Tab-separated table of C-alpha atoms in Angstrom:
chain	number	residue	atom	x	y	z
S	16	UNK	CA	-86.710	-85.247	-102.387
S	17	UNK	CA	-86.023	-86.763	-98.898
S	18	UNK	CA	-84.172	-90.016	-100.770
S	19	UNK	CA	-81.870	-87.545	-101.830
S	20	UNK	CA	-80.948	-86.411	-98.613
S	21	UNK	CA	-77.597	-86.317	-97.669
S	22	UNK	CA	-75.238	-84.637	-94.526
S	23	UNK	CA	-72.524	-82.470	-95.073
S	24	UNK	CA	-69.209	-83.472	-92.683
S	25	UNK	CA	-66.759	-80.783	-92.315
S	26	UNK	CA	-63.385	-81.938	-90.620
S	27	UNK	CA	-61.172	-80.351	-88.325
S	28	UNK	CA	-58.488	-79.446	-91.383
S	29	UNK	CA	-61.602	-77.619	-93.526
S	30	UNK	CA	-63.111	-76.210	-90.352
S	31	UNK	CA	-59.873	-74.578	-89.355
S	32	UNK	CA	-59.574	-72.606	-92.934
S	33	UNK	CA	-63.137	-71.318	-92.439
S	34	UNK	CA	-63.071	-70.055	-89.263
S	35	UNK	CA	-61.988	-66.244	-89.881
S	36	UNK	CA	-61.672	-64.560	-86.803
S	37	UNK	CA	-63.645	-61.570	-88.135
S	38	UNK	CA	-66.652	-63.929	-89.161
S	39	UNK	CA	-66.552	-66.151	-86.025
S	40	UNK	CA	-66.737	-62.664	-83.440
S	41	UNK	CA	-69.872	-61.603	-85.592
S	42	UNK	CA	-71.406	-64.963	-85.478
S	43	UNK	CA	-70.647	-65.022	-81.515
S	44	UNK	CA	-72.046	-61.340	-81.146
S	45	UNK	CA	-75.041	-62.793	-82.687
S	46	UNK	CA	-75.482	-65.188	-80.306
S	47	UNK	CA	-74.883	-62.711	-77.363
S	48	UNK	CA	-77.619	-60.312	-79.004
S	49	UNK	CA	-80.101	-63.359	-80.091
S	50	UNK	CA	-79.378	-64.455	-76.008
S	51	UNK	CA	-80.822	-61.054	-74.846
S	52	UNK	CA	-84.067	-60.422	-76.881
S	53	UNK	CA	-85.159	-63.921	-76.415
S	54	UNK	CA	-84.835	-64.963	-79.495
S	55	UNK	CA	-82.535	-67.907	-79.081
S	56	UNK	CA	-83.319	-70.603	-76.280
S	57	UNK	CA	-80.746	-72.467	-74.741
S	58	UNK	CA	-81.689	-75.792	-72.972
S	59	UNK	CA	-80.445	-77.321	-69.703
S	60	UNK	CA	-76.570	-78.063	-69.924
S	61	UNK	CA	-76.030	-81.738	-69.321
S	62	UNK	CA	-72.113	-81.705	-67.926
S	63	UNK	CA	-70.891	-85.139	-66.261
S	64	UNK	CA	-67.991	-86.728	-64.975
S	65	UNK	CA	-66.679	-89.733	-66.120
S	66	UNK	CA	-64.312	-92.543	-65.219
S	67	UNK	CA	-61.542	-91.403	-67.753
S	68	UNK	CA	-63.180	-87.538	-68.348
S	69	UNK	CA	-65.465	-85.364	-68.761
S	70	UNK	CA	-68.835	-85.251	-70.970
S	71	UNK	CA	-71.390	-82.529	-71.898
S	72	UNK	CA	-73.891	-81.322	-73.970
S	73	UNK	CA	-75.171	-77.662	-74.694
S	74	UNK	CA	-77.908	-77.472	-76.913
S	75	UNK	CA	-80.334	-75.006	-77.980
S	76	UNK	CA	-82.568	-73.189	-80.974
S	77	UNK	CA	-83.652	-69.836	-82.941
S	78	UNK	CA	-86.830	-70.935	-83.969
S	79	UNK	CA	-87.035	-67.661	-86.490
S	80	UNK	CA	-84.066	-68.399	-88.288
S	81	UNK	CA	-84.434	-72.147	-88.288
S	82	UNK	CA	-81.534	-72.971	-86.183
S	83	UNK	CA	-81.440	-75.959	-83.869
S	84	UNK	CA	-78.641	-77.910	-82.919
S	85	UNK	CA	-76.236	-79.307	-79.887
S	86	UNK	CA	-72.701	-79.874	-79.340
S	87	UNK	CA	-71.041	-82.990	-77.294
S	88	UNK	CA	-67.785	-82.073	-75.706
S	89	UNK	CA	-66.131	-82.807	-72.788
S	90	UNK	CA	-62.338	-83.622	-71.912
S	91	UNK	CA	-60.171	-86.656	-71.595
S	92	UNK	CA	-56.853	-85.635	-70.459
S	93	UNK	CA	-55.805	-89.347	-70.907
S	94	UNK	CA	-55.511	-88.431	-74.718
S	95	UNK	CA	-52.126	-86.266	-73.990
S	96	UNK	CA	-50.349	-89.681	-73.635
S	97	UNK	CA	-51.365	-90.924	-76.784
S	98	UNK	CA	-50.572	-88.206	-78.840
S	99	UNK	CA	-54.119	-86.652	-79.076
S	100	UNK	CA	-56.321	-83.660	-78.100
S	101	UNK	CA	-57.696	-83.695	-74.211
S	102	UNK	CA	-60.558	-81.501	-75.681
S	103	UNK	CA	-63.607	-82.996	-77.850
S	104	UNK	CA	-66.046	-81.786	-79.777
S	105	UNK	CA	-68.348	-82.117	-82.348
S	106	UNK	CA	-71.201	-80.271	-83.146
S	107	UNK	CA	-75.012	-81.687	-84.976
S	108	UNK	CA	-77.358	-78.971	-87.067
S	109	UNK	CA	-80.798	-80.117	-87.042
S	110	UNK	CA	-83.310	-78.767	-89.505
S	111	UNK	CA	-86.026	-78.112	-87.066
S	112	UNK	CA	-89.297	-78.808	-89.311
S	113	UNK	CA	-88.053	-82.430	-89.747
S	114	UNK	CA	-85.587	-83.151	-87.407
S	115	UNK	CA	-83.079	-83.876	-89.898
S	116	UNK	CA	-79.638	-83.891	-89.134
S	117	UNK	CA	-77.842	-81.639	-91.877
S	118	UNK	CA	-74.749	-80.902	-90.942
S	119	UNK	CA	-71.651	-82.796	-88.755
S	120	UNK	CA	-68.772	-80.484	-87.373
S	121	UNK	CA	-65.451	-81.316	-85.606
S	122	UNK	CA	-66.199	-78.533	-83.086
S	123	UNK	CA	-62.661	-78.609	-81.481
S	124	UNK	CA	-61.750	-75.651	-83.516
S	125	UNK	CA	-65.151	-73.994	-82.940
S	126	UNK	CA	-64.652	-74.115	-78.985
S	127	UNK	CA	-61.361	-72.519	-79.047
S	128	UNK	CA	-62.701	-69.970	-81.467
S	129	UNK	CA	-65.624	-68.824	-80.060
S	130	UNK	CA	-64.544	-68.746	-76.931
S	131	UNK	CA	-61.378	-66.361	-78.166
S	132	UNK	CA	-64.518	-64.339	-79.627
S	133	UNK	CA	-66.479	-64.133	-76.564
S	134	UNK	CA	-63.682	-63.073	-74.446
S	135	UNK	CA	-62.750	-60.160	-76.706
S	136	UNK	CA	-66.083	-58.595	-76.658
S	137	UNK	CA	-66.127	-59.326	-73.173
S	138	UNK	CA	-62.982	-57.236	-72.786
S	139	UNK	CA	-64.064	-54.651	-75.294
S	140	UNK	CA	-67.660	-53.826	-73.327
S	141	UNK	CA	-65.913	-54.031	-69.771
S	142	UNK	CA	-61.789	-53.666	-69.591
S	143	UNK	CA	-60.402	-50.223	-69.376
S	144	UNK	CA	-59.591	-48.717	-73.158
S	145	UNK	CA	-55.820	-47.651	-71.433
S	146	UNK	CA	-55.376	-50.732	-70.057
S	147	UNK	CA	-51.438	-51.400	-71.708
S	148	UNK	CA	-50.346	-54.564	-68.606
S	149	UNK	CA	-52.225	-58.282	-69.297
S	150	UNK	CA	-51.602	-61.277	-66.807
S	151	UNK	CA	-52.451	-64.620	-68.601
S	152	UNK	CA	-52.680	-67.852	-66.167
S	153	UNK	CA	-52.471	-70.524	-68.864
S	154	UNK	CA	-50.166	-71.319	-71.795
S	155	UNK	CA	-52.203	-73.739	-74.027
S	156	UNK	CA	-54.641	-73.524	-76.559
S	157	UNK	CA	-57.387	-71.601	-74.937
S	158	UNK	CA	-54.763	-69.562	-73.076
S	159	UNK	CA	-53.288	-68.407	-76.891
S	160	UNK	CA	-56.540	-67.543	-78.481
S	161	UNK	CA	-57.868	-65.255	-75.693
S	162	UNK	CA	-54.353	-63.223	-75.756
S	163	UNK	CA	-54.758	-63.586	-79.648
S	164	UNK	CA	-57.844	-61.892	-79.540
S	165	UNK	CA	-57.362	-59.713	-76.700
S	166	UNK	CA	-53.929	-58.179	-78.738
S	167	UNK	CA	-56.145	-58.448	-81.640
S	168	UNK	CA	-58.607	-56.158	-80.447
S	169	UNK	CA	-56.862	-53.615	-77.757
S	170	UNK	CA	-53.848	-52.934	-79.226
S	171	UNK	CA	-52.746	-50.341	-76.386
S	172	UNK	CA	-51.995	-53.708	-74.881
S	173	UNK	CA	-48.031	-53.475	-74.422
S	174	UNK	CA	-46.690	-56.102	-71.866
S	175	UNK	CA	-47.943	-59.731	-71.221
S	176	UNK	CA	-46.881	-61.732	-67.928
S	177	UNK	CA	-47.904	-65.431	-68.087
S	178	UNK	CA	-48.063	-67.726	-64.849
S	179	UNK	CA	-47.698	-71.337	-65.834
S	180	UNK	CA	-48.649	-74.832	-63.917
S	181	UNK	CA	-45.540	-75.750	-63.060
S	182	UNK	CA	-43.997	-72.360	-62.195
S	183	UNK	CA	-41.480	-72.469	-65.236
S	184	UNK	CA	-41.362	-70.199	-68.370
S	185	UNK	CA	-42.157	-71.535	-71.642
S	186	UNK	CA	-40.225	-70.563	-74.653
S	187	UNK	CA	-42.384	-71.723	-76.912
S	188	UNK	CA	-45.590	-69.719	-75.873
S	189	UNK	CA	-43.073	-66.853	-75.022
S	190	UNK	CA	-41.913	-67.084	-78.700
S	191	UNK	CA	-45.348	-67.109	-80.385
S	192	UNK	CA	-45.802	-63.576	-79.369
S	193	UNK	CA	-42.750	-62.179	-78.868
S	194	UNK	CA	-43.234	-60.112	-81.879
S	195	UNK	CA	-46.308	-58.587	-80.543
S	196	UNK	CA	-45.805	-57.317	-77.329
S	197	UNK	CA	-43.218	-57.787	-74.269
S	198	UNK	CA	-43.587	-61.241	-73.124
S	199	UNK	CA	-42.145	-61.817	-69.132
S	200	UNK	CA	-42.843	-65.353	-67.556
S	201	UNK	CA	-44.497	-64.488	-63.625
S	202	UNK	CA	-43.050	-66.768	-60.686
S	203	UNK	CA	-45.452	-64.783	-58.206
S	204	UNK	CA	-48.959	-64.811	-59.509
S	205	UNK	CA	-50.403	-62.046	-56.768
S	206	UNK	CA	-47.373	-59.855	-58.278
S	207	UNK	CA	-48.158	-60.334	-61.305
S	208	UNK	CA	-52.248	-59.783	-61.085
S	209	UNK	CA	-51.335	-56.699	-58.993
S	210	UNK	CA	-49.392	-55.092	-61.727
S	211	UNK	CA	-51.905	-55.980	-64.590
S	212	UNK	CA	-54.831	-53.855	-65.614
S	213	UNK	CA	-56.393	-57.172	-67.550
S	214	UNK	CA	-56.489	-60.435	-65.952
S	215	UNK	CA	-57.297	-63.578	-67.650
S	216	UNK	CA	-57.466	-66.973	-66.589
S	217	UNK	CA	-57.771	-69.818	-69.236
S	218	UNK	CA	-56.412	-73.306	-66.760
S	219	UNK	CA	-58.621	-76.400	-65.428
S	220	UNK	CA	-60.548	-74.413	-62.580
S	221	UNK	CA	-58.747	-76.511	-60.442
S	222	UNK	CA	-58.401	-74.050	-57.698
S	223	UNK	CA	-57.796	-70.679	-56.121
S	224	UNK	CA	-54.978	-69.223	-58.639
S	225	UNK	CA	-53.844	-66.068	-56.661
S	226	UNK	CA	-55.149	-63.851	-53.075
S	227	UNK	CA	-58.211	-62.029	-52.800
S	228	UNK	CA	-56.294	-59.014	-51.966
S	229	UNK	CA	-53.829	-58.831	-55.433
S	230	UNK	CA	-56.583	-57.424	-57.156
S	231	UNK	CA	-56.250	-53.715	-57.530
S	232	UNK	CA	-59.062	-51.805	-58.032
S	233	UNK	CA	-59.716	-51.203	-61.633
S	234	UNK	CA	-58.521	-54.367	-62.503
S	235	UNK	CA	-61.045	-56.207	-65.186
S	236	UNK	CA	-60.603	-60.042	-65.358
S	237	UNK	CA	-61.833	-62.715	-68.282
S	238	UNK	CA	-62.318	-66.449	-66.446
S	239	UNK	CA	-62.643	-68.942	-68.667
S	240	UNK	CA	-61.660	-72.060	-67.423
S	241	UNK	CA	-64.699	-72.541	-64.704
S	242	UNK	CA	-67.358	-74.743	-66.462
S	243	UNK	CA	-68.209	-77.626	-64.316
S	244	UNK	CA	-69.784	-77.963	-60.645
S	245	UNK	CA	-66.499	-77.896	-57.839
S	246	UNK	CA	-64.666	-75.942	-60.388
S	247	UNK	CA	-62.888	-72.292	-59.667
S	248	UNK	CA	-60.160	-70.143	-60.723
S	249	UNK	CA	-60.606	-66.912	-58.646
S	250	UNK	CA	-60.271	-66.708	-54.911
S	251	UNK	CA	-62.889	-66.910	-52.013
S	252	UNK	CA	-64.237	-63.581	-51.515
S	253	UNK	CA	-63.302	-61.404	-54.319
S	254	UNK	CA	-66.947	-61.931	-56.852
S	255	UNK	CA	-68.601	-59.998	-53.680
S	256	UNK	CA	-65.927	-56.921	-54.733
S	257	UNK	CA	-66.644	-56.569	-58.278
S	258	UNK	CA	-69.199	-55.988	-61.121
S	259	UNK	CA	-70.182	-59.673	-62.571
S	260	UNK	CA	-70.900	-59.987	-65.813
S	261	UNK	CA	-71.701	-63.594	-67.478
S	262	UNK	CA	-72.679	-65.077	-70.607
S	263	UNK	CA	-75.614	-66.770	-69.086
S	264	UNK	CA	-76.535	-66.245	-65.354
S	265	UNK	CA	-78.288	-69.291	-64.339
S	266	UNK	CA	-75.245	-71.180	-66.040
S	267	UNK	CA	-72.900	-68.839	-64.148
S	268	UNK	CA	-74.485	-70.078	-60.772
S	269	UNK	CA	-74.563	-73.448	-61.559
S	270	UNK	CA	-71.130	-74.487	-63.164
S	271	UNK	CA	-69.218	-71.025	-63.414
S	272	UNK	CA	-67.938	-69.080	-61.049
S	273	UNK	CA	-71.159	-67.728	-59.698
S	274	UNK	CA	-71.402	-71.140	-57.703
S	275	UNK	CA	-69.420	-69.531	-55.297
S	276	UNK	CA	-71.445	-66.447	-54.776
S	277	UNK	CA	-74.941	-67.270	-56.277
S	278	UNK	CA	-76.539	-64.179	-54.181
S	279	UNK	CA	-74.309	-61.633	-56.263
S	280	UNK	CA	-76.020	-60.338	-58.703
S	281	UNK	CA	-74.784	-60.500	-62.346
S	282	UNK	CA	-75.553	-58.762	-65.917
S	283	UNK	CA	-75.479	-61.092	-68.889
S	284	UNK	CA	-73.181	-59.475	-71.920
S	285	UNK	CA	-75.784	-59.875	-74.163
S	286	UNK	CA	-78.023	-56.997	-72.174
S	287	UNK	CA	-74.713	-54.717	-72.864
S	288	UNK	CA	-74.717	-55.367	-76.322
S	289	UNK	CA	-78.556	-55.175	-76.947
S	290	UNK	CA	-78.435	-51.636	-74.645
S	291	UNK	CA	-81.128	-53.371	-71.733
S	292	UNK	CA	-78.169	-52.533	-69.225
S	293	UNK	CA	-75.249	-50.672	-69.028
S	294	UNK	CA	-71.774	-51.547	-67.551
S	295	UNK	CA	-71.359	-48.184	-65.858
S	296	UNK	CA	-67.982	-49.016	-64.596
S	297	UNK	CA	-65.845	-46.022	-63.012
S	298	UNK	CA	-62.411	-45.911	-63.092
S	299	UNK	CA	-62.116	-48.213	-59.553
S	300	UNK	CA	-64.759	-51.125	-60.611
S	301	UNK	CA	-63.155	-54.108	-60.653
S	302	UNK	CA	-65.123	-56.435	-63.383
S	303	UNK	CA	-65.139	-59.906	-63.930
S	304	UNK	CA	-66.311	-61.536	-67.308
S	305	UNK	CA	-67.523	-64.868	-66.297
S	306	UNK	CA	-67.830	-67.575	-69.817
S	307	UNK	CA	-69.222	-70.792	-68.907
S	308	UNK	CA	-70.330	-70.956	-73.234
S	309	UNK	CA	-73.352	-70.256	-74.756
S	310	UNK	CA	-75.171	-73.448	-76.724
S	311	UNK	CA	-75.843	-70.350	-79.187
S	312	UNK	CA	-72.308	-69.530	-79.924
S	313	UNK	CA	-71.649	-73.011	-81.230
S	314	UNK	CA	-74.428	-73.035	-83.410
S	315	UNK	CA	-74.729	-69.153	-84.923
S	316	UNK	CA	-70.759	-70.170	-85.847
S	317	UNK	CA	-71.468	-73.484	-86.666
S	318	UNK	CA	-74.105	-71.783	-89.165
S	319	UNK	CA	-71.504	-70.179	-90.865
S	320	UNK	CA	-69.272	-72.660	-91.232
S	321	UNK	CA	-72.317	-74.658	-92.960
S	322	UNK	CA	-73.354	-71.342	-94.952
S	323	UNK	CA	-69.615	-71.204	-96.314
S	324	UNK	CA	-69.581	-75.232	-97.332
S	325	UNK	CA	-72.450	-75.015	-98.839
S	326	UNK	CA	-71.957	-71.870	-101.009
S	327	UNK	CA	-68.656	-73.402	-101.951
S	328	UNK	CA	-69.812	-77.269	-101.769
S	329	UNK	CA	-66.872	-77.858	-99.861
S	330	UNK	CA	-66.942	-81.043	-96.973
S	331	UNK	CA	-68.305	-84.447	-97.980
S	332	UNK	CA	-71.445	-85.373	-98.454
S	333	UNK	CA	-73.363	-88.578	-97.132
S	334	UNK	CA	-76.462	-89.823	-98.537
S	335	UNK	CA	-78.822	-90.068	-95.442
S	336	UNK	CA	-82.480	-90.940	-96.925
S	337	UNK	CA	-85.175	-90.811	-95.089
């Protein structure tokens, strides 16, 4: 009865133990696939700076499978003094015939994770099956879940050079996979992206992070870290060299990369998956993977996660009457 209505929380600490990296890639190829056939709509993103960070929204809704729902995230890099998390998030499921709110998520986890999800089947539609050499620009916590997953999922991947901020190695990140592959810390980023078969990015977008002309043909590269109008990670001039592939293209030329070329045309992943286009790479192509998130990802894994709690009535529960 709607007085007996309640919503289910589920904290970072319970999300974290339900997230199985096998679960949250289906959930994300979902979303990919629901993306394609038009069965999921995704809604304008709303992404705005602030005086102290940054705030957005990505919403959106399968209106066959009764999904509707948004997350609010942004970043506050203030938070690093204090102790806390730069990254925010928390994601709202919405039963759609009332408008209901059902279920409250700390979506921190859910970012990193689907994001480490969409990245891998990036790599596994586009990179090279041989490819053994990785550069990784990035050490933190997006930075280890896309080499997590990528390692995960291409294990002829032998040798990992990282390029950090500050142009120093880090013995912590270096340790965390040490056991994995052959870790190397990169002083000269166009070195390193010329020796590497897979490329991927995972900083701010604050700028340019190597030349044009390090890229070697063949070369397939994962940018993640380009979400927000004025943002970039790649160089001027090298999008016009390669195949493009995005997550969504209209986002793509609007916050991602494709801001910088919004003539070059682009094929969303989800067509690859769904068979409506075909990467078609030769050996030479260079392709870039451009992820400015899907709305749809959050909320086919955000699904699970409330599938899971429910089956195992795990999270709290708040009455919320109507």
């Amino acid at each position: 009865m709607p007085s007996e209505a309640s919503l289910r929380l589920l904290d970072g600490a319970l999300v974290e133990t339900l997230l199985h990296p096998d679960a949250v890639l289906a959930a994300v190829r979902d979303a990919f696939i629901l993306h394609s056939q038009g069965e999921g709509r995704v809604f304008p993103v709303v992404r705005e700076p602030l005086e102290r960070g940054i705030f957005g929204i990505k919403a959106g809704t399968v209106p066959a499978q009764g999904l509707l729902g948004f997350k609010a995230a942004g970043f506050w890099p203030g938070n690093r003094g204090a102790g806390g998390e730069p990254h925010q998030a928390t994601i709202l499921l919405i039963d759609p015939a009332t408008g209901r709110p059902l279920c409250l998520i700390d979506g921190n986890a859910v970012t990193t994770m689907r994001t480490g999800a969409a990245g891998a089947l990036g790599l596994l539609q586009l990179a090279r099956p041989d490819s053994t050499r990785l550069c990784l620009f990035g050490t933190g916590v997006q930075a280890r879940v896309q080499l997590r997953f990528a390692l995960d999922r291409m294990p002829a991947l032998r040798r990992v050079r990282y390029v950090t901020a500050r142009g120093e190695p880090s013995p912590a990140f270096e340790a965390a996979f040490a056991a994995r592959c052959a870790m190397s810390h990169a002083r000269d980023p166009d070195a390193a992206v010329a020796d590497s078969d897979v490329v991927i990015t995972a900083t701010p977008g604050g700028g340019a992070l190597f030349d044009a002309g390090a890229v070697r043909p063949g070369t397939h590269l994962t940018c993640v870290g380009t979400d927000t109008k004025g943002k970039r990670e790649l160089p001027a001039g090298l999008l016009e060299r390669t195949c493009l592939f995005v997550d969504d293209r209209e986002q793509s030329r609007r916050i991602g990369e494709g801001q910088w070329a919004p003539d070059h045309p682009a094929v969303e992943l989800g067509d690859l998956l769904t068979g409506r286009a075909q990467a078609g790479r030769s050996g030479s192509d260079i392709t870039v993977f451009d992820m400015t998130g899907l709305a749809l990802q959050d909320l086919t894994v955000a699904r699970m996660l409330f599938d899971r709690a429910v089956l195992s009535d795990l999270g709290t529960r708040v009455p919320w009457p109507w």
